[in-house]
Amino acid sequence: MSLHQHNDSIICFKHCTSASIFCKKIPQECPICKNNLSALPLDPVIIPYPLTNVVDNQSCCCLVIKPTEGCFLCDYSINDDLHIGVTNSRSDVIEYDKSGLVKCDNHMWKNCVAIQLIPISWQIFWDEMLSIVCNDSNWHTANYNELKYNCFTFVISFLKNINYPSAKFTSKEDLCKILILPKIQSVLKYSTVYRHLVSKDFYIQE
């Protein structure tokens, strides 16, 4: 049995019941019935890792989201604030916060959600529109407001400029409801299991 894993990968398998058994490494015996696991009724599967490391240059022309404080895997909960940015065709992150417009601070985006909205053929146009939006004088530190003029304001302004059908969002609420929340819910399911496995060898889910 050969499983190619990410460092934070989670394996799921079943044995003697319908319960799902999650682990980082397949144990020698079933944690439920204690019998040897030399044979399984179904092959174990690796749960897809839901986060992206922008430093790996695999998130070009995306929206990227991470918690304002902390990280998704260790301590994020659904009511915590999120921070959002945009990557260009070189996977460099452009974001807006209390420091103003911040570019290429990629080391802060090693475990983020990346959402692709456009086909490859639109990448040049994406870069051009991003450059135009970044040159707007509105993105100064003095204009930043945590509630009314923030990172989401910047991203919505950019998305309005590209005018791509699947990227038309008129407000932060619209963007969150349609695009971001479904992704975050998937991350929360993964992180729930991950946190159990920090201190335990396995986690059983009925």
XYZ file of N, CA and C in Angstrom:
618
model
N 0.847 -1.194 0.000
C 0.000 0.000 0.000
C 0.885 1.248 0.000
N 0.759 2.087 -1.011
C 1.598 3.278 -1.122
C 0.725 4.522 -1.178
N 0.914 5.422 -0.215
C 0.144 6.648 -0.165
C 1.090 7.835 -0.193
N 0.937 8.703 -1.195
C 1.779 9.893 -1.291
C 1.105 11.021 -0.517
N 1.757 11.473 0.535
C 1.121 12.398 1.468
C 1.806 13.753 1.549
N 0.989 14.768 1.793
C 1.464 16.078 2.244
C 1.802 15.917 3.719
N 2.657 16.769 4.268
C 3.046 16.659 5.675
C 1.856 16.687 6.622
N 0.805 17.413 6.236
C -0.384 17.498 7.082
C -1.542 16.659 6.536
N -1.227 15.662 5.719
C -2.274 14.829 5.133
C -2.981 13.989 6.187
N -4.227 13.704 5.906
C -5.029 12.848 6.762
C -5.513 11.663 5.941
N -5.351 10.460 6.489
C -5.801 9.241 5.818
C -7.118 8.802 6.445
N -8.014 8.300 5.614
C -9.293 7.788 6.099
C -9.467 6.348 5.613
N -9.899 5.473 6.527
C -10.196 4.092 6.127
C -11.328 3.533 6.997
N -11.879 2.428 6.542
C -12.913 1.724 7.299
C -12.486 0.271 7.451
N -12.988 -0.375 8.532
C -12.599 -1.771 8.739
C -13.779 -2.647 9.129
N -14.128 -2.643 10.387
C -15.117 -3.591 10.890
C -16.519 -3.010 11.017
N -16.650 -1.698 10.917
C -17.952 -1.042 10.996
C -18.034 0.007 9.889
N -19.153 0.738 9.867
C -19.315 1.806 8.867
C -18.610 3.102 9.293
N -18.052 3.099 10.505
C -17.381 4.293 11.012
C -16.116 4.590 10.208
N -15.860 5.889 10.001
C -14.631 6.320 9.331
C -13.538 6.505 10.382
N -12.362 5.958 10.081
C -11.215 6.076 10.976
C -10.193 6.986 10.304
N -9.868 8.097 10.971
C -8.914 9.062 10.431
C -7.585 8.934 11.177
N -6.492 9.062 10.449
C -5.176 8.939 11.063
C -4.132 9.598 10.175
N -2.920 9.740 10.701
C -1.798 10.227 9.901
C -1.009 9.065 9.304
N -1.096 7.916 9.970
C -0.394 6.719 9.526
C -1.248 5.502 9.863
N -1.422 4.599 8.900
C -2.257 3.418 9.127
C -1.670 2.591 10.277
N -2.480 2.329 11.329
C -1.972 1.527 12.457
C -1.894 0.036 12.096
N -1.210 -0.727 12.910
C -1.096 -2.168 12.654
C -2.382 -2.908 12.975
N -3.154 -2.364 13.920
C -4.417 -3.013 14.261
C -5.556 -2.012 14.269
N -6.760 -2.485 14.052
C -7.942 -1.633 14.013
C -8.202 -1.061 15.405
N -8.363 0.236 15.536
C -8.617 0.828 16.855
C -10.003 0.492 17.406
N -10.874 -0.086 16.574
C -12.224 -0.437 17.033
C -12.275 -1.884 17.503
N -11.909 -2.818 16.602
C -12.019 -4.245 16.953
C -10.703 -4.859 17.412
N -9.607 -4.128 17.252
C -8.266 -4.547 17.673
C -7.677 -5.678 16.825
N -8.315 -6.022 15.714
C -7.780 -7.052 14.827
C -6.717 -6.464 13.903
N -5.876 -7.334 13.362
C -4.807 -6.909 12.473
C -5.371 -6.289 11.193
N -4.675 -5.290 10.691
C -5.143 -4.582 9.499
C -4.393 -5.002 8.240
N -4.054 -6.267 8.152
C -3.338 -6.740 6.975
C -4.198 -6.650 5.717
N -5.518 -6.675 5.900
C -6.427 -6.546 4.756
C -7.575 -5.609 5.123
N -7.904 -4.701 4.209
C -9.002 -3.760 4.427
C -10.066 -3.989 3.361
N -11.339 -3.846 3.722
C -12.406 -4.030 2.729
C -12.331 -3.040 1.571
N -11.840 -1.845 1.871
C -11.650 -0.811 0.853
C -10.285 -0.174 1.045
N -9.668 0.273 -0.048
C -8.374 0.942 0.074
C -8.533 2.239 0.856
N -7.583 2.561 1.708
C -7.629 3.854 2.414
C -7.465 4.994 1.415
N -7.980 6.162 1.775
C -7.880 7.324 0.896
C -7.248 8.488 1.668
N -6.559 9.341 0.929
C -6.017 10.554 1.522
C -7.032 11.670 1.332
N -7.419 12.316 2.420
C -8.345 13.439 2.344
C -7.617 14.606 1.685
N -8.174 15.182 0.629
C -7.483 16.283 -0.063
C -7.139 17.425 0.893
N -5.886 17.845 0.863
C -5.446 18.957 1.707
C -6.052 20.243 1.162
N -6.815 20.996 1.963
C -7.596 22.112 1.427
C -6.871 23.449 1.325
N -5.617 23.497 1.790
C -4.904 24.773 1.833
C -3.759 24.819 0.829
N -3.335 26.032 0.512
C -2.312 26.261 -0.501
C -1.168 27.085 0.071
N 0.037 26.786 -0.371
C 1.209 27.583 -0.023
C 1.557 28.445 -1.223
N 1.315 29.740 -1.129
C 1.565 30.646 -2.248
C 3.043 30.660 -2.642
N 3.907 30.393 -1.680
C 5.348 30.395 -1.950
C 5.721 29.355 -3.002
N 4.912 28.306 -3.144
C 5.189 27.248 -4.117
C 4.847 27.658 -5.551
N 4.366 28.884 -5.730
C 4.045 29.412 -7.068
C 2.986 28.596 -7.808
N 2.008 28.096 -7.059
C 0.952 27.308 -7.680
C -0.414 27.988 -7.548
N -0.407 29.276 -7.263
C -1.672 29.972 -7.021
C -1.749 31.245 -7.844
N -1.448 31.150 -9.119
C -1.465 32.348 -9.949
C -2.892 32.755 -10.299
N -3.103 34.074 -10.347
C -4.398 34.654 -10.725
C -5.547 34.070 -9.906
N -5.405 34.156 -8.609
C -6.398 33.628 -7.673
C -6.786 34.692 -6.647
N -7.896 34.432 -5.981
C -8.174 35.100 -4.721
C -7.597 34.213 -3.633
N -6.954 34.801 -2.641
C -6.402 34.018 -1.534
C -6.979 34.535 -0.225
N -7.315 33.615 0.657
C -7.974 33.956 1.925
C -7.262 33.257 3.066
N -7.078 33.968 4.161
C -6.517 33.392 5.382
C -7.119 34.100 6.583
N -7.028 33.518 7.774
C -7.507 34.220 8.966
C -6.704 35.497 9.208
N -7.367 36.511 9.714
C -6.651 37.745 10.069
C -5.607 37.463 11.148
N -5.955 36.606 12.083
C -5.039 36.177 13.138
C -5.002 34.654 13.167
N -3.829 34.090 13.441
C -3.735 32.636 13.563
C -3.756 31.931 12.220
N -4.124 30.637 12.245
C -4.149 29.849 11.018
C -5.395 28.974 10.974
N -5.737 28.536 9.773
C -6.933 27.719 9.591
C -6.851 26.400 10.365
N -5.727 25.720 10.291
C -5.634 24.382 10.862
C -5.672 24.380 12.382
N -4.993 25.334 12.998
C -4.778 25.253 14.443
C -5.849 25.922 15.291
N -6.355 27.088 14.867
C -7.192 27.831 15.803
C -8.333 28.626 15.179
N -8.581 28.480 13.898
C -9.643 29.264 13.270
C -11.031 28.700 13.614
N -11.993 29.611 13.853
C -13.399 29.223 13.994
C -14.232 30.111 13.073
N -15.450 29.690 12.789
C -16.257 30.288 11.728
C -16.534 31.778 11.942
N -16.495 32.265 13.176
C -16.790 33.678 13.444
C -15.554 34.577 13.436
N -14.377 33.984 13.206
C -13.153 34.787 13.177
C -13.060 35.590 11.875
N -12.358 36.715 11.943
C -12.194 37.574 10.768
C -11.270 36.933 9.731
N -11.547 37.249 8.472
C -10.731 36.759 7.368
C -10.025 37.910 6.674
N -8.885 37.602 6.083
C -8.141 38.562 5.274
C -8.054 38.009 3.852
N -8.219 38.870 2.859
C -8.265 38.404 1.470
C -7.299 39.220 0.613
N -6.715 38.558 -0.363
C -5.818 39.226 -1.300
C -5.990 38.650 -2.689
N -5.183 39.138 -3.617
C -5.226 38.699 -5.012
C -3.809 38.330 -5.442
N -3.661 37.242 -6.189
C -2.352 36.914 -6.743
C -2.313 37.246 -8.232
N -1.131 37.592 -8.716
C -0.963 37.829 -10.144
C -0.489 36.548 -10.830
N -0.080 36.641 -12.087
C 0.313 35.447 -12.837
C 1.631 34.845 -12.350
N 2.354 35.557 -11.478
C 3.587 35.027 -10.885
C 3.352 34.526 -9.461
N 2.092 34.466 -9.066
C 1.692 34.039 -7.721
C 2.134 35.005 -6.629
N 2.423 36.257 -6.988
C 2.711 37.280 -5.981
C 1.399 37.808 -5.415
N 1.339 37.932 -4.093
C 0.112 38.381 -3.436
C 0.085 39.909 -3.347
N -1.058 40.486 -3.733
C -1.302 41.919 -3.540
C -2.481 42.033 -2.592
N -2.324 42.790 -1.530
C -3.356 42.892 -0.500
C -3.427 44.331 0.012
N -4.536 44.626 0.674
C -4.731 45.959 1.245
C -5.076 45.816 2.711
N -4.311 46.496 3.567
C -4.597 46.465 5.002
C -4.231 47.809 5.617
N -4.089 47.862 6.929
C -3.831 49.128 7.611
C -2.491 49.744 7.211
N -1.618 48.948 6.584
C -0.337 49.467 6.091
C -0.445 50.023 4.679
N -1.647 49.949 4.103
C -1.851 50.375 2.726
C -1.761 49.196 1.790
N -1.362 49.431 0.560
C -1.236 48.369 -0.428
C 0.073 47.611 -0.183
N -0.037 46.308 0.015
C 1.128 45.467 0.310
C 1.313 44.472 -0.833
N 2.542 44.390 -1.349
C 2.822 43.494 -2.472
C 3.919 42.487 -2.120
N 3.689 41.241 -2.562
C 4.720 40.180 -2.491
C 5.098 39.778 -1.066
N 4.204 39.928 -0.112
C 4.465 39.455 1.253
C 4.042 37.979 1.338
N 4.586 37.173 0.407
C 4.080 35.816 0.199
C 4.307 34.870 1.371
N 5.328 35.123 2.184
C 5.606 34.214 3.297
C 4.478 34.201 4.327
N 3.604 35.185 4.276
C 2.458 35.219 5.200
C 1.277 34.407 4.676
N 1.434 33.814 3.499
C 0.327 33.095 2.849
C 0.699 31.637 2.579
N 1.299 30.988 3.554
C 1.750 29.608 3.360
C 0.646 28.580 3.580
N -0.422 28.971 4.250
C -1.556 28.063 4.465
C -2.850 28.846 4.268
N -3.182 29.052 3.013
C -4.360 29.848 2.696
C -5.282 29.074 1.765
N -6.488 29.582 1.618
C -7.425 29.051 0.623
C -7.222 29.834 -0.664
N -7.036 29.141 -1.767
C -6.870 29.792 -3.066
C -8.070 29.458 -3.948
N -8.658 30.490 -4.533
C -9.847 30.306 -5.372
C -9.577 30.860 -6.760
N -9.646 29.987 -7.743
C -9.401 30.390 -9.136
C -10.731 30.731 -9.797
N -10.780 31.872 -10.480
C -12.023 32.341 -11.079
C -11.984 32.409 -12.598
N -10.800 32.446 -13.184
C -10.693 32.687 -14.620
C -9.918 31.567 -15.314
N -10.108 31.391 -16.601
C -9.291 30.431 -17.362
C -7.903 31.008 -17.619
N -6.967 30.143 -18.015
C -5.590 30.566 -18.263
C -5.522 31.673 -19.310
N -6.415 31.634 -20.278
C -6.392 32.617 -21.365
C -6.632 34.047 -20.884
N -7.129 34.212 -19.665
C -7.413 35.547 -19.130
C -6.282 36.088 -18.253
N -5.187 35.366 -18.105
C -4.156 35.765 -17.149
C -3.509 37.114 -17.476
N -3.236 37.373 -18.747
C -2.622 38.661 -19.117
C -3.566 39.811 -18.777
N -4.838 39.627 -19.100
C -5.834 40.655 -18.790
C -5.962 40.838 -17.277
N -5.946 39.737 -16.542
C -5.997 39.771 -15.065
C -4.857 40.641 -14.526
N -3.647 40.415 -15.013
C -2.487 41.200 -14.569
C -2.652 42.682 -14.918
N -3.151 42.940 -16.118
C -3.326 44.334 -16.543
C -4.327 45.062 -15.656
N -5.453 44.420 -15.371
C -6.476 45.035 -14.524
C -5.990 45.195 -13.090
N -5.231 44.217 -12.616
C -4.690 44.306 -11.255
C -3.722 45.478 -11.143
N -2.912 45.682 -12.167
C -1.976 46.810 -12.177
C -2.718 48.142 -12.167
N -3.794 48.219 -12.931
C -4.591 49.451 -12.976
C -5.204 49.754 -11.610
N -5.789 48.736 -10.982
C -6.413 48.923 -9.669
C -5.361 49.311 -8.628
N -4.197 48.690 -8.680
C -3.135 48.993 -7.712
C -2.627 50.429 -7.847
N -2.721 50.981 -9.043
C -2.264 52.361 -9.270
C -3.289 53.408 -8.853
N -4.437 52.959 -8.423
C -5.465 53.876 -7.935
C -4.979 54.514 -6.628
N -5.139 55.791 -6.492
C -4.653 56.508 -5.303
C -5.479 56.237 -4.045
N -6.583 55.508 -4.186
C -7.455 55.262 -3.026
C -6.845 54.334 -1.979
N -5.860 53.512 -2.380
C -5.393 52.471 -1.469
C -4.270 52.945 -0.560
N -4.435 54.111 0.010
C -3.461 54.650 0.960
C -3.829 54.215 2.379
N -2.856 54.243 3.233
C -3.062 53.890 4.641
C -4.158 54.739 5.278
N -4.193 56.021 4.943
C -5.146 56.948 5.563
C -6.598 56.584 5.258
N -6.834 55.913 4.141
C -8.204 55.566 3.760
C -8.702 54.274 4.390
N -7.782 53.504 4.954
C -8.160 52.187 5.490
C -9.100 52.320 6.681
N -10.155 51.511 6.665
C -11.084 51.425 7.783
C -11.424 49.948 7.965
N -11.233 49.460 9.154
C -11.385 48.025 9.415
C -12.746 47.482 8.999
N -13.788 48.302 9.110
C -15.137 47.834 8.806
C -15.635 48.259 7.429
N -15.255 49.475 6.989
C -15.895 50.035 5.795
C -14.998 50.113 4.551
N -13.690 50.105 4.756
C -12.795 50.252 3.605
C -11.551 49.405 3.875
N -11.614 48.143 3.455
C -10.603 47.175 3.879
C -10.175 46.259 2.729
N -9.624 45.108 3.075
C -9.121 44.174 2.068
C -10.219 43.708 1.117
N -11.444 43.543 1.633
C -12.555 43.121 0.780
C -12.940 44.227 -0.201
N -12.839 45.462 0.233
C -13.113 46.599 -0.659
C -12.167 46.560 -1.854
N -10.895 46.301 -1.569
C -9.884 46.222 -2.625
C -10.199 45.105 -3.612
N -10.517 43.931 -3.099
C -10.773 42.772 -3.969
C -12.043 42.965 -4.789
N -13.096 43.490 -4.170
C -14.347 43.746 -4.906
C -14.110 44.755 -6.017
N -13.325 45.796 -5.739
C -13.009 46.795 -6.754
C -12.282 46.154 -7.932
N -11.347 45.270 -7.631
C -10.617 44.585 -8.693
C -11.543 43.682 -9.516
N -12.392 42.916 -8.847
C -13.288 41.996 -9.552
C -14.275 42.735 -10.458
N -14.697 43.914 -10.023
C -15.584 44.717 -10.873
C -14.868 45.142 -12.153
N -13.570 45.389 -12.049
C -12.799 45.818 -13.208
C -12.592 44.710 -14.232
N -12.387 43.470 -13.781
C -12.155 42.410 -14.767
C -13.449 41.990 -15.458
N -14.592 42.163 -14.757
C -15.902 41.939 -15.380
C -16.043 40.547 -16.000
N -15.441 39.556 -15.356
C -15.582 38.169 -15.836
C -16.861 37.578 -15.243
N -17.656 36.835 -16.053
C -18.978 36.358 -15.593
C -18.973 35.646 -14.241
N -18.019 34.753 -14.008
C -18.017 34.004 -12.751
C -17.364 34.775 -11.603
N -16.965 36.023 -11.867
C -16.306 36.832 -10.843
C -17.063 38.123 -10.553
N -18.367 38.106 -10.791
C -19.169 39.314 -10.567
C -19.784 39.280 -9.165
N -19.192 40.041 -8.266
C -19.691 40.135 -6.898
C -19.806 41.615 -6.549
N -20.947 42.006 -6.043
C -21.201 43.429 -5.802
C -20.883 43.882 -4.376
N -20.710 42.931 -3.466
C -20.470 43.296 -2.073
C -19.681 42.202 -1.371
N -19.141 42.538 -0.198
C -18.437 41.556 0.624
C -19.371 40.412 0.992
N -20.611 40.739 1.343
C -21.570 39.710 1.745
C -21.841 38.743 0.605
N -21.978 39.297 -0.590
C -22.220 38.486 -1.785
C -21.031 37.560 -2.058
N -19.838 38.100 -1.986
C -18.622 37.330 -2.219
C -18.474 36.208 -1.194
N -18.722 36.531 0.071
C -18.578 35.539 1.141
C -19.605 34.412 1.016
N -20.845 34.772 0.778
C -21.915 33.781 0.726
C -21.741 32.817 -0.437
N -21.433 33.338 -1.602
C -21.396 32.518 -2.817
C -20.075 31.775 -2.984
N -18.975 32.436 -2.661
C -17.672 31.890 -3.017
C -16.842 31.417 -1.828
N -16.765 32.238 -0.795
C -15.809 31.965 0.277
C -16.326 30.968 1.313
N -17.556 31.139 1.784
C -18.060 30.275 2.853
C -18.059 28.787 2.512
N -18.465 28.395 1.299
C -18.388 26.959 0.978
C -16.966 26.405 1.099
N -15.971 27.192 0.700
C -14.578 26.769 0.823
C -14.153 26.685 2.290
N -14.560 27.682 3.070
C -14.184 27.716 4.485
C -14.807 26.552 5.243
N -16.038 26.203 4.906
C -16.686 25.074 5.568
C -15.928 23.777 5.325
N -15.396 23.627 4.113
C -14.582 22.451 3.796
C -13.302 22.442 4.628
N -12.692 23.613 4.787
C -11.474 23.731 5.593
C -11.778 23.407 7.057
N -12.914 23.867 7.560
C -13.275 23.617 8.962
C -13.482 22.129 9.238
N -14.060 21.406 8.285
C -14.234 19.958 8.447
C -12.870 19.273 8.550
N -11.962 19.714 7.694
C -10.614 19.142 7.699
C -9.897 19.484 9.004
N -9.985 20.742 9.411
C -9.252 21.180 10.603
C -9.786 20.522 11.871
N -11.085 20.193 11.901
C -11.655 19.496 13.058
C -10.966 18.155 13.262
N -10.822 17.407 12.179
C -10.136 16.112 12.255
C -8.657 16.313 12.571
N -8.051 17.282 11.915
C -6.618 17.566 12.121
C -6.318 17.847 13.593
N -7.152 18.633 14.241
C -6.911 18.998 15.639
C -7.044 17.787 16.561
N -7.943 16.864 16.228
C -8.041 15.624 17.007
C -6.751 14.818 16.895
N -6.147 14.838 15.702
C -4.972 14.008 15.461
C -3.669 14.628 15.961
N -3.734 15.854 16.453
C -2.537 16.480 17.019
C -2.081 15.727 18.261
N -3.046 15.265 19.064
C -2.713 14.592 20.321
C -3.114 13.117 20.350
N -3.729 12.640 19.247
C -4.174 11.244 19.201
C -3.697 10.593 17.915
N -3.569 9.269 17.949
C -3.132 8.531 16.758
C -4.247 8.334 15.752
N -5.495 8.381 16.225
C -6.616 8.191 15.313
C -7.857 8.913 15.836
N -8.788 9.141 14.945
C -10.049 9.796 15.291
C -11.148 9.029 14.577
N -12.156 8.586 15.332
C -13.244 7.772 14.785
C -14.489 8.623 14.657
N -15.070 8.601 13.469
C -16.274 9.384 13.194
C -17.377 8.456 12.697
N -18.471 8.409 13.455
C -19.585 7.513 13.097
C -20.310 8.020 11.861
